[in-house]
XYZ file of N, CA and C in Angstrom:
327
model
N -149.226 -180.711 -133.613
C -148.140 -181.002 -134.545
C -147.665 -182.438 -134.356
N -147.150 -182.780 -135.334
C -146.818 -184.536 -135.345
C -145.741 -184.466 -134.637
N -144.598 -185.744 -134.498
C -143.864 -185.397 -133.523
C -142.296 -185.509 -134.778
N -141.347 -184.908 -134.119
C -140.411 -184.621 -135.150
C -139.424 -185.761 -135.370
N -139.578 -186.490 -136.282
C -138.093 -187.538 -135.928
C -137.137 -187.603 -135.463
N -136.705 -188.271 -135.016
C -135.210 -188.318 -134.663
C -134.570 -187.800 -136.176
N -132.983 -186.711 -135.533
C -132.594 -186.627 -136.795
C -131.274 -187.850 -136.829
N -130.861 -188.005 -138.228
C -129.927 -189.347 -138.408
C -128.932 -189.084 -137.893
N -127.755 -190.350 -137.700
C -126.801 -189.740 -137.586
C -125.693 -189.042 -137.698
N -125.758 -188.447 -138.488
C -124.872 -187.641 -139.380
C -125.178 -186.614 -140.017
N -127.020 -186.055 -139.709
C -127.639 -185.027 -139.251
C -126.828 -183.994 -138.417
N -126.629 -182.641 -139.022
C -125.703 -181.887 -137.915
C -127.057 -180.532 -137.948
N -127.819 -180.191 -137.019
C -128.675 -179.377 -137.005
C -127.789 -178.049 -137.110
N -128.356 -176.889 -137.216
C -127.224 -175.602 -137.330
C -128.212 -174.387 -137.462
N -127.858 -173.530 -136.734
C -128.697 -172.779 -136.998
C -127.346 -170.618 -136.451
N -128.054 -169.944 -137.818
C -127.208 -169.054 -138.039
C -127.746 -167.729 -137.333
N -127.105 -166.990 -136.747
C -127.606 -165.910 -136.071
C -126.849 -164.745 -136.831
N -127.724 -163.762 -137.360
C -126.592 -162.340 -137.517
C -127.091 -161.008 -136.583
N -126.070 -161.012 -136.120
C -126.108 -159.552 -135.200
C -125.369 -158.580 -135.548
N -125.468 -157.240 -134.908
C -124.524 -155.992 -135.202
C -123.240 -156.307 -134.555
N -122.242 -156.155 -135.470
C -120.908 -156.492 -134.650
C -121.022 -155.825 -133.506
N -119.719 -155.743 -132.888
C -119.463 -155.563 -131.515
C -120.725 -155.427 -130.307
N -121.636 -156.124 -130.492
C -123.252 -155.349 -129.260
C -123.267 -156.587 -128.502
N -123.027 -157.863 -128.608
C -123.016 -158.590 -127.433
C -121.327 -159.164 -126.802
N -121.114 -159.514 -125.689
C -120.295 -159.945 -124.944
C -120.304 -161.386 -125.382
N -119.155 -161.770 -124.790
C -118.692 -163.409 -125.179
C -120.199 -163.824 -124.230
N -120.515 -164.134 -123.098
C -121.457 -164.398 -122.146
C -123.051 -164.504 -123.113
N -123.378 -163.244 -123.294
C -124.413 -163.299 -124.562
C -124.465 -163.908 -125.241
N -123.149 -164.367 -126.054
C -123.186 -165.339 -127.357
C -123.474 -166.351 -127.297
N -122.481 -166.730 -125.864
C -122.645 -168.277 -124.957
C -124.305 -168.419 -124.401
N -124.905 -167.600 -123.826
C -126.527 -167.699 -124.361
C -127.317 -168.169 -125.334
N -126.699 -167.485 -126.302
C -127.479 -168.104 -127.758
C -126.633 -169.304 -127.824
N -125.548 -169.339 -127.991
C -125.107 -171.068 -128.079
C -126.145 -171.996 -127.179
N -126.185 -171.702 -125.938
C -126.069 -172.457 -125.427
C -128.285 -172.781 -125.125
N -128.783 -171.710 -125.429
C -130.532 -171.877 -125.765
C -130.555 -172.126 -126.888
N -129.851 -172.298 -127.946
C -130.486 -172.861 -129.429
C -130.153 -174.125 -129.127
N -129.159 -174.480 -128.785
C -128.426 -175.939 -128.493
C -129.569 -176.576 -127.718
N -130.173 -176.356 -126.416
C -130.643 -176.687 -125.477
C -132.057 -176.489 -126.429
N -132.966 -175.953 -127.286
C -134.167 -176.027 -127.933
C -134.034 -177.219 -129.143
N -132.434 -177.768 -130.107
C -132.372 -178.772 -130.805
C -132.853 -179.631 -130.456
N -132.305 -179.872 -129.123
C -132.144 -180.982 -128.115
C -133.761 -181.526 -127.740
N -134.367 -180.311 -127.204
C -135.849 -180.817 -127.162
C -136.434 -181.053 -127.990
N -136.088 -180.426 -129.421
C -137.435 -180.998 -130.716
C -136.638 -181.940 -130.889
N -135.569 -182.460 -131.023
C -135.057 -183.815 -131.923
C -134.206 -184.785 -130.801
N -134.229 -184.650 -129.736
C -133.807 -185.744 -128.765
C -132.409 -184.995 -128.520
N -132.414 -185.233 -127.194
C -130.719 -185.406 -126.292
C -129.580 -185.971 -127.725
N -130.042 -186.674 -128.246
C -128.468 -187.159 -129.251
C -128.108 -186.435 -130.233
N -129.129 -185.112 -130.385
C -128.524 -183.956 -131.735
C -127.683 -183.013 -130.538
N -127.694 -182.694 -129.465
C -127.257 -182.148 -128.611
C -125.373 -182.224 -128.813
N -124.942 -183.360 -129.604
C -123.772 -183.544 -129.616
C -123.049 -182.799 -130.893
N -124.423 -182.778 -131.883
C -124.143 -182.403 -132.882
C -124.493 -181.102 -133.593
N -124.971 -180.407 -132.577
C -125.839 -178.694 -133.075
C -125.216 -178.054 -132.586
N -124.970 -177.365 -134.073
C -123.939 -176.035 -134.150
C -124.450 -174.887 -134.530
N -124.122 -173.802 -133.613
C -124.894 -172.560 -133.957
C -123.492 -171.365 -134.243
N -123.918 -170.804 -135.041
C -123.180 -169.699 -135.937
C -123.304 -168.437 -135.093
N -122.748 -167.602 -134.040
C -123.024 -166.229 -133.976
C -122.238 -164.909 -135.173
N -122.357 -164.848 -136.244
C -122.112 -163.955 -136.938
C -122.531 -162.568 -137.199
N -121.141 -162.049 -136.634
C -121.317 -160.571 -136.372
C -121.016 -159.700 -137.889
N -122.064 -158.692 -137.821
C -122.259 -157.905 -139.455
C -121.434 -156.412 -138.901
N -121.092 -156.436 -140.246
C -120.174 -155.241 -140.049
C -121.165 -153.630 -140.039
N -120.759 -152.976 -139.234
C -121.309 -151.539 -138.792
C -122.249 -151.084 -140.625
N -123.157 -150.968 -140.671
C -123.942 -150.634 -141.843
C -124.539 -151.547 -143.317
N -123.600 -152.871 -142.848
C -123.290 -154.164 -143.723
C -124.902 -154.894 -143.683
N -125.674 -153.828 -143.236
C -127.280 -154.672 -143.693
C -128.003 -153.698 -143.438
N -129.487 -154.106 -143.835
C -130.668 -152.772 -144.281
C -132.023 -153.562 -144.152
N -132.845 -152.451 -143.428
C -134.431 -152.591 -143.790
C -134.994 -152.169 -144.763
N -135.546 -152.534 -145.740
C -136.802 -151.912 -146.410
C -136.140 -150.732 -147.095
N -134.841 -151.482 -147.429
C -133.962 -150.690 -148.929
C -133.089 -149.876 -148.072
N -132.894 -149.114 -146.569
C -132.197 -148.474 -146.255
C -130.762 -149.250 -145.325
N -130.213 -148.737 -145.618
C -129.162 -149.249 -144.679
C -128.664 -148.848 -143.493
N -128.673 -149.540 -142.605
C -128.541 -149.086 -140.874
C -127.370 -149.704 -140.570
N -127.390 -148.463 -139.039
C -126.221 -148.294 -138.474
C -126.467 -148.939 -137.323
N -125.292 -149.716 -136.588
C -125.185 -149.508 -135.158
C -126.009 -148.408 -134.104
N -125.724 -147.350 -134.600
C -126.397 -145.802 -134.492
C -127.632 -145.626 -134.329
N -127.826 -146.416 -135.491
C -129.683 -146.229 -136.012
C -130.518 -147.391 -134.945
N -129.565 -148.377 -134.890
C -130.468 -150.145 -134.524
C -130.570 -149.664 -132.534
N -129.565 -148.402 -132.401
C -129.663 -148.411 -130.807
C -130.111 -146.585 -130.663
N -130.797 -146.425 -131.028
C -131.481 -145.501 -131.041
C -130.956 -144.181 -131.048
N -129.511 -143.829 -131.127
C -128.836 -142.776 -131.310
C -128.512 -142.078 -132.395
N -128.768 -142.639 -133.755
C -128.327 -142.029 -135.073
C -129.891 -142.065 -135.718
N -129.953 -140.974 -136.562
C -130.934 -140.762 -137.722
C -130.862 -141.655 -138.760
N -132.414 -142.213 -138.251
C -133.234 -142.893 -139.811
C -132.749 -142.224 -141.483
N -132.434 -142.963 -142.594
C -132.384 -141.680 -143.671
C -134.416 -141.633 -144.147
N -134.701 -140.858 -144.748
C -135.582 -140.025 -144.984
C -135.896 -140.990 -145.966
N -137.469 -141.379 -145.760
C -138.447 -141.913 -146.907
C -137.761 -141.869 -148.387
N -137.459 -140.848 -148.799
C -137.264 -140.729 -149.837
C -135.852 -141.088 -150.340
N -134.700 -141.153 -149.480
C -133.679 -141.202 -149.749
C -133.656 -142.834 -150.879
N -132.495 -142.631 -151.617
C -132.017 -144.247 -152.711
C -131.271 -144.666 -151.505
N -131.895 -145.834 -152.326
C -131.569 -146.870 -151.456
C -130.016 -147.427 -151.800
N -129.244 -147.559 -151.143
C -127.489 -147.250 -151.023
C -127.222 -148.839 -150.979
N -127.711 -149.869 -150.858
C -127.520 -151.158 -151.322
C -127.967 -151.709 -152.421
N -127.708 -152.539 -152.815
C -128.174 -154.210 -153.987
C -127.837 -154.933 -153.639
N -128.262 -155.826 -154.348
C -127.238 -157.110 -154.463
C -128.916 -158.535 -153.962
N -128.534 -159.485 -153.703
C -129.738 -160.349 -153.502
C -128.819 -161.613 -152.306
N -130.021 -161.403 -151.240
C -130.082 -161.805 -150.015
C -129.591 -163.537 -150.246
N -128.398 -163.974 -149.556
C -128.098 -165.596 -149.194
C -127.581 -165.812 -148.132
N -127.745 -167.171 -148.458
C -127.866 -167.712 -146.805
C -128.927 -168.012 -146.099
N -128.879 -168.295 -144.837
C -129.797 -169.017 -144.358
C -130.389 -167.400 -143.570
N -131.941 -167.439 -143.494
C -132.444 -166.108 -142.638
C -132.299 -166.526 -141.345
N -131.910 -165.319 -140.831
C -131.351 -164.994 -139.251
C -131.785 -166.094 -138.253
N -131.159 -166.502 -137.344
C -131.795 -167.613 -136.211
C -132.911 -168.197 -137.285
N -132.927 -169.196 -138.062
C -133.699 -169.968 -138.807
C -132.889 -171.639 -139.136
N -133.504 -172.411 -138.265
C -132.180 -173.248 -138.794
C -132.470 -174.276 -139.491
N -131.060 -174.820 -140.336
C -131.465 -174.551 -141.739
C -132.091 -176.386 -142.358
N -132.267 -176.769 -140.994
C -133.027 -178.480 -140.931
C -134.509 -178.782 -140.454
N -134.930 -177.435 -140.370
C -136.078 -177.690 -139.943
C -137.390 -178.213 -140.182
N -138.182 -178.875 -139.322
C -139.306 -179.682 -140.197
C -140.298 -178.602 -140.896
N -140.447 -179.325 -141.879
C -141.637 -178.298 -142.527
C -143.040 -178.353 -142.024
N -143.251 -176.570 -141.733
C -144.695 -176.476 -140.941
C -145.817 -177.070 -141.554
C-alpha cells in the first residue's frame, strides 16, 4: 500500500463506534478511545493524535437489527430468543451515518 499522507491541518479524523447501551464500563470505552486514537496516530503521523475524535455511541436496548430482525441486549448476549425465520420484520426506515468503527476519513483502498 502507498503510504498515507499526512492529514491537513484542520483535518479532524473521527471515527464512530455503536454498541449496546449499558455493556461496556467507562474503562472499556477509554480502550476504544484510547486504541482508535493510538491506530490514527500510526497511519497519519503523531500530529492527528491531537485531533482524533472517536464517538462511543450507545444504542438503545432493541434500537438495531440483523438481516431485518431486531435484537435485544438478550439476544446479542446469548440469553433471549432469536425471532423465527419467518417472523416480519418489525423495523424500516434506511441506514445513516457513518458504519460502525469505520472512520469517516479514510484513504481509499
Amino acid at each position: 500500500h502507498p503510504p498515507v499522507p499526512p492529514p491537513e491541518e484542520n483535518t479532524v479524523p473521527f471515527a464512530n463506534f455503536k454498541v449496546p447501551a449499558d455493556t461496556l464500563t467507562p474503562a472499556q470505552k477509554q480502550l476504544i478511545v484510547d486504541r482508535t486514537t493510538d491506530l490514527y496516530a500510526e497511519v497519519y503521523g503523531e500530529r492527528a493524535r491531537q485531533n482524533t475524535m472517536v464517538l462511543v455511541e450507545e444504542v438503545a436496548d432493541g434500537g438495531w437489527g440483523i438481516g431485518g430482525h431486531v435484537l435485544t441486549t438478550a439476544m446479542i448476549n446469548g440469553t433471549g430468543s432469536a425471532p423465527a425465520d419467518d417472523a416480519p420484520a418489525t423495523a424500516t426506515g434506511t441506514p445513516t451515518g457513518t458504519p460502525t468503527g469505520t472512520p469517516t476519513d479514510a484513504p481509499a483502498a
